[in-house]
Short mmCIF file of C-alpha atoms and ligand atoms in Angstrom, two decimals:
data_model
loop_
_atom_site.label_atom_id
_atom_site.label_comp_id
_atom_site.label_asym_id
_atom_site.label_seq_id
_atom_site.Cartn_x
_atom_site.Cartn_y
_atom_site.Cartn_z
CA MET A 13 -17.23 -2.72 3.18
CA ILE A 14 -16.20 -3.43 -0.43
CA HIS A 15 -17.43 -6.43 -2.39
CA ALA A 16 -16.57 -6.37 -6.09
CA ARG A 17 -17.04 -9.20 -8.54
CA GLY A 18 -15.61 -9.30 -12.04
CA LEU A 19 -15.08 -5.55 -12.10
CA ALA A 20 -13.58 -4.57 -15.44
CA ARG A 21 -12.89 -1.44 -17.43
CA SER A 22 -11.59 -1.02 -20.93
CA PHE A 23 -10.83 2.20 -22.79
CA ARG A 24 -11.14 2.78 -26.51
CA THR A 25 -8.12 4.53 -27.93
CA ARG A 26 -7.03 5.31 -31.49
CA ARG A 27 -4.78 2.28 -31.37
CA GLY A 28 -7.52 -0.05 -30.19
CA THR A 29 -8.99 -1.17 -26.90
CA VAL A 30 -6.98 -1.02 -23.67
CA ASP A 31 -8.12 -3.48 -21.01
CA ALA A 32 -7.09 -1.44 -17.98
CA VAL A 33 -8.82 -3.74 -15.47
CA SER A 34 -9.79 -7.25 -16.54
CA GLY A 35 -12.29 -8.56 -14.00
CA VAL A 36 -11.17 -8.16 -10.41
CA ASP A 37 -12.81 -9.55 -7.26
CA ILE A 38 -12.20 -7.48 -4.14
CA ASP A 39 -13.46 -7.98 -0.58
CA VAL A 40 -12.60 -5.52 2.16
CA SER A 41 -14.03 -5.88 5.69
CA PRO A 42 -14.93 -2.92 7.92
CA GLY A 43 -11.89 -1.47 9.67
CA GLU A 44 -9.28 -3.05 7.38
CA LEU A 45 -6.30 -1.15 6.03
CA VAL A 46 -5.82 -2.64 2.58
CA GLY A 47 -3.10 -1.81 0.10
CA PHE A 48 -3.52 -2.15 -3.65
CA LEU A 49 -0.01 -2.69 -4.93
CA GLY A 50 1.16 -2.81 -8.51
CA PRO A 51 3.54 -1.24 -11.01
CA ASN A 52 2.76 1.72 -13.26
CA GLY A 53 -0.17 1.03 -15.54
CA ALA A 54 -1.27 -2.08 -13.59
CA GLY A 55 -4.84 -0.80 -13.21
CA LYS A 56 -4.79 0.58 -9.66
CA SER A 57 -6.20 4.04 -10.34
CA THR A 58 -8.79 2.73 -12.78
CA THR A 59 -10.04 0.27 -10.13
CA LEU A 60 -10.13 3.04 -7.55
CA ARG A 61 -11.98 5.36 -9.90
CA MET A 62 -14.59 2.66 -10.50
CA LEU A 63 -15.02 1.94 -6.78
CA THR A 64 -15.46 5.66 -6.06
CA THR A 65 -18.07 6.09 -8.86
CA LEU A 66 -15.84 8.41 -10.91
CA ILE A 67 -16.03 6.10 -13.92
CA ASP A 68 -18.42 3.29 -14.80
CA PRO A 69 -17.18 -0.28 -15.08
CA THR A 70 -17.56 -1.95 -18.46
CA ALA A 71 -18.42 -5.19 -16.65
CA GLY A 72 -18.92 -6.54 -13.16
CA THR A 73 -20.76 -5.58 -10.00
CA ALA A 74 -19.81 -4.08 -6.65
CA THR A 75 -21.22 -2.88 -3.39
CA VAL A 76 -19.24 -0.16 -1.65
CA ALA A 77 -20.06 0.96 1.91
CA GLY A 78 -23.30 -1.01 1.70
CA HIS A 79 -24.60 0.45 -1.57
CA ASP A 80 -24.66 -0.81 -5.12
CA LEU A 81 -22.07 0.97 -7.22
CA LEU A 82 -24.19 1.06 -10.36
CA THR A 83 -27.68 1.72 -9.03
CA GLU A 84 -26.89 3.83 -5.93
CA PRO A 85 -23.82 5.90 -6.83
CA VAL A 86 -24.97 8.94 -4.86
CA ALA A 87 -25.36 6.89 -1.66
CA VAL A 88 -21.88 5.43 -2.22
CA ARG A 89 -20.42 8.94 -2.61
CA ARG A 90 -22.01 10.11 0.63
CA LYS A 91 -20.38 7.28 2.59
CA ILE A 92 -16.87 7.36 1.15
CA GLY A 93 -13.94 9.74 1.07
CA TYR A 94 -11.58 9.89 -1.89
CA VAL A 95 -8.14 11.45 -2.01
CA GLY A 96 -6.92 11.44 -5.60
CA GLN A 97 -3.35 11.76 -6.80
CA ASN A 98 -3.69 15.47 -7.40
CA GLY A 99 -5.69 16.40 -4.32
CA GLY A 100 -8.86 18.44 -4.29
CA ALA A 101 -7.95 21.73 -2.63
CA GLY A 102 -7.89 24.85 -4.82
CA PRO A 103 -4.40 26.42 -4.84
CA ASP A 104 -5.67 29.94 -4.09
CA CYS A 105 -7.97 28.97 -1.21
CA ARG A 106 -7.23 29.14 2.49
CA VAL A 107 -6.83 25.88 4.37
CA GLY A 108 -9.59 26.40 6.96
CA GLU A 109 -12.09 27.84 4.46
CA GLU A 110 -11.47 25.00 2.04
CA LEU A 111 -12.16 22.40 4.73
CA VAL A 112 -15.35 24.13 5.87
CA LEU A 113 -16.55 24.45 2.27
CA GLN A 114 -15.94 20.76 1.73
CA GLY A 115 -18.01 19.97 4.82
CA ARG A 116 -20.81 22.27 3.67
CA LEU A 117 -20.83 20.56 0.24
CA TYR A 118 -21.50 17.31 2.07
CA GLY A 119 -24.40 18.87 3.96
CA LEU A 120 -22.80 19.68 7.33
CA SER A 121 -24.16 22.76 9.11
CA ALA A 122 -21.77 25.75 9.31
CA ALA A 123 -21.13 25.03 13.00
CA ASP A 124 -20.53 21.29 12.44
CA ALA A 125 -18.25 21.99 9.48
CA ALA A 126 -16.18 24.45 11.54
CA ARG A 127 -15.95 21.98 14.44
CA ARG A 128 -14.95 19.12 12.18
CA ALA A 129 -12.38 21.29 10.35
CA ALA A 130 -10.80 22.24 13.68
CA GLU A 131 -10.63 18.56 14.71
CA LEU A 132 -8.97 17.52 11.47
CA ILE A 133 -6.55 20.45 11.53
CA HIS A 134 -5.46 19.16 14.92
CA ASP A 135 -5.45 15.42 14.00
CA LEU A 136 -3.47 15.94 10.80
CA ASP A 137 -0.93 18.29 12.29
CA LEU A 138 -2.07 21.37 10.36
CA THR A 139 -2.36 23.56 13.45
CA GLY A 140 -1.48 27.20 12.71
CA LEU A 141 -2.02 26.75 8.97
CA ASP A 142 -5.75 27.40 8.75
CA THR A 143 -5.37 30.89 7.26
CA ARG A 144 -2.57 29.86 4.91
CA VAL A 145 -3.16 29.82 1.13
CA VAL A 146 -3.00 26.23 -0.15
CA SER A 147 -0.32 26.96 -2.78
CA THR A 148 2.12 27.99 -0.03
CA LEU A 149 1.95 24.63 1.80
CA SER A 150 4.78 22.10 1.66
CA GLY A 151 4.17 18.80 -0.15
CA GLY A 152 3.56 16.93 3.11
CA GLN A 153 1.21 19.62 4.47
CA ARG A 154 -0.68 19.65 1.18
CA ARG A 155 -1.10 15.87 1.26
CA ARG A 156 -2.35 16.00 4.85
CA LEU A 157 -4.84 18.70 3.81
CA ASP A 158 -6.01 16.46 0.95
CA ILE A 159 -6.63 13.69 3.48
CA ALA A 160 -8.42 16.08 5.85
CA MET A 161 -10.71 17.11 2.97
CA GLY A 162 -11.46 13.46 2.26
CA LEU A 163 -12.45 13.00 5.92
CA MET A 164 -14.61 16.10 6.47
CA HIS A 165 -17.92 14.25 6.13
CA LEU A 166 -16.81 11.40 8.47
CA PRO A 167 -16.68 8.70 5.80
CA THR A 168 -16.51 5.12 7.02
CA LEU A 169 -14.33 4.23 4.05
CA LEU A 170 -11.46 6.34 2.71
CA PHE A 171 -9.77 5.73 -0.63
CA LEU A 172 -6.25 7.09 -1.03
CA ASP A 173 -4.60 7.08 -4.46
CA GLU A 174 -0.82 6.91 -4.01
CA PRO A 175 -0.79 8.95 -0.80
CA SER A 176 2.94 9.49 -0.48
CA THR A 177 4.03 9.96 -4.10
CA GLY A 178 6.27 12.99 -4.45
CA LEU A 179 6.97 13.37 -0.73
CA ASP A 180 10.41 13.45 0.84
CA PRO A 181 11.29 10.64 3.30
CA GLN A 182 10.47 12.68 6.41
CA SER A 183 7.05 13.73 5.09
CA ARG A 184 6.29 10.16 4.00
CA ALA A 185 7.10 8.77 7.44
CA ASN A 186 5.01 11.52 9.01
CA LEU A 187 2.07 10.83 6.68
CA TRP A 188 2.23 7.12 7.42
CA GLY A 189 2.02 7.95 11.11
CA HIS A 190 -1.13 9.98 10.47
CA ILE A 191 -2.70 7.26 8.35
CA ARG A 192 -2.03 4.67 11.05
CA GLY A 193 -3.39 7.06 13.67
CA LEU A 194 -6.66 7.65 11.76
CA HIS A 195 -7.07 3.95 11.35
CA ALA A 196 -6.33 3.14 14.98
CA GLU A 197 -8.34 5.96 16.55
CA HIS A 198 -11.38 6.16 14.30
CA GLY A 199 -11.52 2.64 12.83
CA THR A 200 -11.78 4.17 9.35
CA THR A 201 -11.56 1.51 6.65
CA LEU A 202 -8.72 2.48 4.34
CA PHE A 203 -8.07 1.33 0.81
CA LEU A 204 -4.92 2.78 -0.70
CA THR A 205 -3.01 2.30 -3.91
CA THR A 206 0.75 2.30 -3.97
CA HIS A 207 3.63 1.15 -6.09
CA TYR A 208 5.98 1.30 -3.13
CA LEU A 209 6.69 -2.06 -1.53
CA ASP A 210 7.88 -0.47 1.69
CA GLU A 211 4.68 1.55 1.96
CA ALA A 212 2.46 -1.51 1.52
CA ASP A 213 4.58 -3.48 3.96
CA ALA A 214 4.69 -0.74 6.60
CA LEU A 215 1.05 0.36 6.46
CA CYS A 216 -1.26 -2.39 5.36
CA ASP A 217 -2.97 -5.27 7.17
CA ARG A 218 -3.56 -6.88 3.82
CA ILE A 219 -2.25 -6.38 0.32
CA LEU A 220 -3.80 -7.07 -3.07
CA VAL A 221 -1.21 -7.27 -5.81
CA ILE A 222 -2.43 -6.18 -9.25
CA ASP A 223 -0.56 -6.66 -12.48
CA GLN A 224 -1.81 -6.05 -16.02
CA GLY A 225 -5.37 -5.53 -14.83
CA ARG A 226 -5.59 -8.75 -12.80
CA ILE A 227 -5.13 -9.50 -9.11
CA VAL A 228 -2.19 -11.87 -8.96
CA ALA A 229 -1.86 -12.29 -5.19
CA GLU A 230 -3.56 -11.36 -1.96
CA GLY A 231 -2.71 -11.72 1.73
CA THR A 232 -1.02 -10.14 4.72
CA PRO A 233 2.49 -8.85 3.97
CA ASP A 234 3.90 -11.78 5.97
CA ALA A 235 1.69 -14.39 4.31
CA LEU A 236 2.68 -13.06 0.88
CA LYS A 237 6.33 -13.27 1.79
CA ARG A 238 5.84 -16.86 2.94
CA ARG A 239 4.65 -17.71 -0.60
CA VAL A 240 8.20 -17.25 -1.77
CA SER A 241 10.23 -20.37 -1.24
CA GLY A 242 11.47 -19.76 2.27
CA ASP A 243 14.08 -17.72 4.09
CA LEU A 244 17.58 -17.04 2.88
CA VAL A 245 20.16 -18.13 5.48
CA LEU A 246 23.73 -16.79 5.39
CA VAL A 247 26.27 -18.34 7.72
CA GLY A 248 29.94 -17.45 8.00
CA THR A 249 32.21 -20.25 9.28
CA THR A 250 35.86 -21.14 9.62
CA ASP A 251 35.40 -23.99 7.09
CA PRO A 252 32.87 -23.03 4.38
CA ALA A 253 33.48 -26.12 2.21
CA ARG A 254 32.65 -28.57 5.01
CA THR A 255 29.80 -26.32 6.14
CA ALA A 256 28.35 -26.58 2.64
CA GLN A 257 28.45 -30.38 2.88
CA LEU A 258 26.60 -30.23 6.20
CA VAL A 259 23.85 -27.87 4.99
CA GLU A 260 23.36 -29.65 1.65
CA ARG A 261 20.50 -31.78 2.99
CA LEU A 262 18.86 -28.82 4.79
CA GLY A 263 17.85 -26.53 1.99
CA THR A 264 18.08 -25.47 -1.64
CA GLU A 265 19.98 -22.85 -3.69
CA LEU A 266 23.21 -23.60 -1.81
CA THR A 267 26.12 -21.30 -2.71
CA VAL A 268 29.52 -20.72 -1.14
CA ASP A 269 30.94 -17.21 -1.35
CA GLY A 270 34.27 -16.77 0.47
CA PRO A 271 33.72 -17.61 4.14
CA SER A 272 29.96 -17.38 3.69
CA VAL A 273 27.51 -20.17 2.86
CA ARG A 274 24.02 -19.24 1.64
CA PHE A 275 21.02 -21.48 1.34
CA ARG A 276 17.25 -21.31 1.35
CA VAL A 277 15.00 -23.10 3.86
CA ASP A 278 11.34 -22.80 4.90
CA ASP A 279 12.11 -21.50 8.37
CA GLY A 280 15.61 -20.11 8.81
CA ALA A 281 15.36 -19.44 12.55
CA ALA A 282 14.34 -23.06 13.20
CA VAL A 283 17.36 -24.66 11.47
CA LEU A 284 20.09 -22.45 12.94
CA PRO A 285 20.40 -24.00 16.47
CA GLY A 286 20.73 -27.55 15.06
CA LEU A 287 23.26 -26.38 12.48
CA LEU A 288 25.27 -24.64 15.17
CA ARG A 289 25.43 -27.90 17.17
CA GLU A 290 26.49 -29.90 14.10
CA LEU A 291 29.21 -27.39 13.23
CA ASP A 292 30.41 -27.46 16.83
CA ALA A 293 30.62 -31.25 16.79
CA ALA A 294 32.65 -31.07 13.57
CA GLY A 295 35.06 -28.54 15.12
CA ILE A 296 33.90 -25.69 12.86
CA THR A 297 33.20 -22.23 14.33
CA MET A 298 30.21 -20.23 13.14
CA THR A 299 31.40 -16.62 12.84
CA SER A 300 28.16 -15.03 11.68
CA ALA A 301 24.56 -15.97 11.00
CA GLU A 302 21.76 -14.07 9.28
CA VAL A 303 18.25 -15.03 8.27
CA ARG A 304 16.65 -12.90 5.55
CA ARG A 305 12.90 -13.05 5.13
CA PRO A 306 11.81 -12.70 1.50
CA SER A 307 10.75 -9.20 0.45
CA LEU A 308 7.51 -8.29 -1.30
CA ASP A 309 9.64 -7.72 -4.36
CA ASP A 310 10.61 -11.41 -4.22
CA VAL A 311 6.88 -12.20 -4.12
CA PHE A 312 6.20 -10.09 -7.18
CA LEU A 313 9.13 -11.66 -9.00
CA THR A 314 7.88 -15.16 -8.17
CA LEU A 315 4.37 -14.31 -9.33
CA THR A 316 5.11 -12.42 -12.51
CA GLY A 317 8.67 -13.32 -13.43
CA ARG A 318 9.78 -9.70 -13.28
CA SER A 319 10.81 -7.29 -10.60
CA LEU A 320 8.36 -4.71 -9.32
CA ARG A 321 11.27 -2.32 -9.08
CA GLU A 322 11.78 -2.46 -12.84
CA ASP A 323 8.47 -0.65 -13.22
CA ALA A 324 8.07 1.34 -10.05
CA PRO A 325 9.82 4.61 -9.37
CA ALA A 326 12.35 4.25 -6.57
CA ALA A 327 10.96 5.00 -3.14
CA PRO A 328 12.66 7.84 -1.30
CA GLU A 329 15.00 6.53 1.35
CA PRO A 330 15.62 6.07 4.18
CA VAL A 331 12.22 5.39 5.70
CA GLU A 332 11.18 4.75 9.25
CA ALA A 333 10.87 1.20 10.53
CA ARG A 334 7.46 -0.16 11.40
CA PRO A 335 6.80 0.63 15.07
N1 ATP B 405 -8.65 7.30 -20.00
C1 ATP B 405 -7.86 6.34 -20.47
N2 ATP B 405 -7.76 6.12 -21.80
C2 ATP B 405 -6.97 5.14 -22.29
N3 ATP B 405 -6.21 4.32 -21.52
C3 ATP B 405 -6.25 4.50 -20.20
C4 ATP B 405 -7.08 5.52 -19.60
N4 ATP B 405 -6.91 5.45 -18.25
C5 ATP B 405 -6.03 4.45 -18.02
N5 ATP B 405 -5.65 3.88 -19.19
C6 ATP B 405 -4.70 2.77 -19.34
O1 ATP B 405 -5.12 1.71 -18.50
C7 ATP B 405 -4.01 1.06 -17.91
C8 ATP B 405 -4.13 1.12 -16.40
O2 ATP B 405 -3.98 2.48 -15.97
P1 ATP B 405 -4.08 2.93 -14.43
O3 ATP B 405 -3.94 4.42 -14.40
O4 ATP B 405 -5.30 2.33 -13.83
O5 ATP B 405 -2.80 2.22 -13.84
P2 ATP B 405 -2.12 2.46 -12.42
O6 ATP B 405 -1.81 1.10 -11.89
O7 ATP B 405 -2.93 3.35 -11.58
O8 ATP B 405 -0.76 3.18 -12.84
P3 ATP B 405 0.08 4.34 -12.08
O9 ATP B 405 0.75 3.66 -10.95
O10 ATP B 405 1.04 4.77 -13.13
O11 ATP B 405 -0.89 5.42 -11.67
C9 ATP B 405 -2.78 1.76 -18.47
O12 ATP B 405 -2.32 1.03 -19.58
C10 ATP B 405 -3.31 3.12 -18.88
O13 ATP B 405 -2.53 3.65 -19.94
#
């Protein structure tokens, strides 16, 4: 669905040239839900704007939805939907009219546009809002309208630029539900940018991590987490000093903190039963046990030497768990 090779974009500014994107390769298969994760200024929006034909690359090639980005930009635009950070709906327009107009702009007949608008109003939980003026919608409703507009012409590929930025936790969770629903029900290929780790983790089948214009990692959320050196195991026992001696050969980064012993191993769940038996044999009681899988933030830290959270705005909390 997307095949990009060496895609790059630089901008000339008064202070010199900014290499916003420095040659990225991207492959997205039909039906995937791919997240493009990176801190502020990493190059996410610039990449998205190139892939959606809004700006030309300075180097590289790409096919998007089966068409060449450089030689067939109009065909690309017909096949894709794009929901930018600021949305496309005019503040003074009415929800239903705006959707129908969008459909008409993409060549749908008046009847087809009205039918499609009604479907999307239902699918994106905008029922009862079709005569409302856009500026009176809540942030979550507005974002869902933006997505509906991006879907009016039945694109096979939808680009979403930071879909949940600015939304409260409830609206975010609700929007994620809708995005998952669209993906599951219609098989729409989705490519979204985010600087929220929890969003990438909760929504995406696969994540590309971009930093300073380059893709620094790629994989499923779980596979990326496995790239960090193993699970963190925390066990509480009645004799932490002797416990530490027993676990010394099991893992690395061993620390004792009060009754708790922490260490890192490849597979925390696999070592716990054996450890429990050894502690039992030594007359030591295990009072608690916890295995912590690495977070995507740990991945980013391992890859770049700095925390993603240092750059990214804090995500609203709390958020729903992945179903
Ligand atoms: N039109 C432009 N002129 C000059 N520099 C630009 C322009 N657009 C983007 N840049 C620069 O390119 C780099 C990448 O910007 P981009 O907007 O792609 O990052 P991003 O990952 O989307 O960030 P954010 O999460 O803040 O939206 C930044 O250093 C930015 O300042």
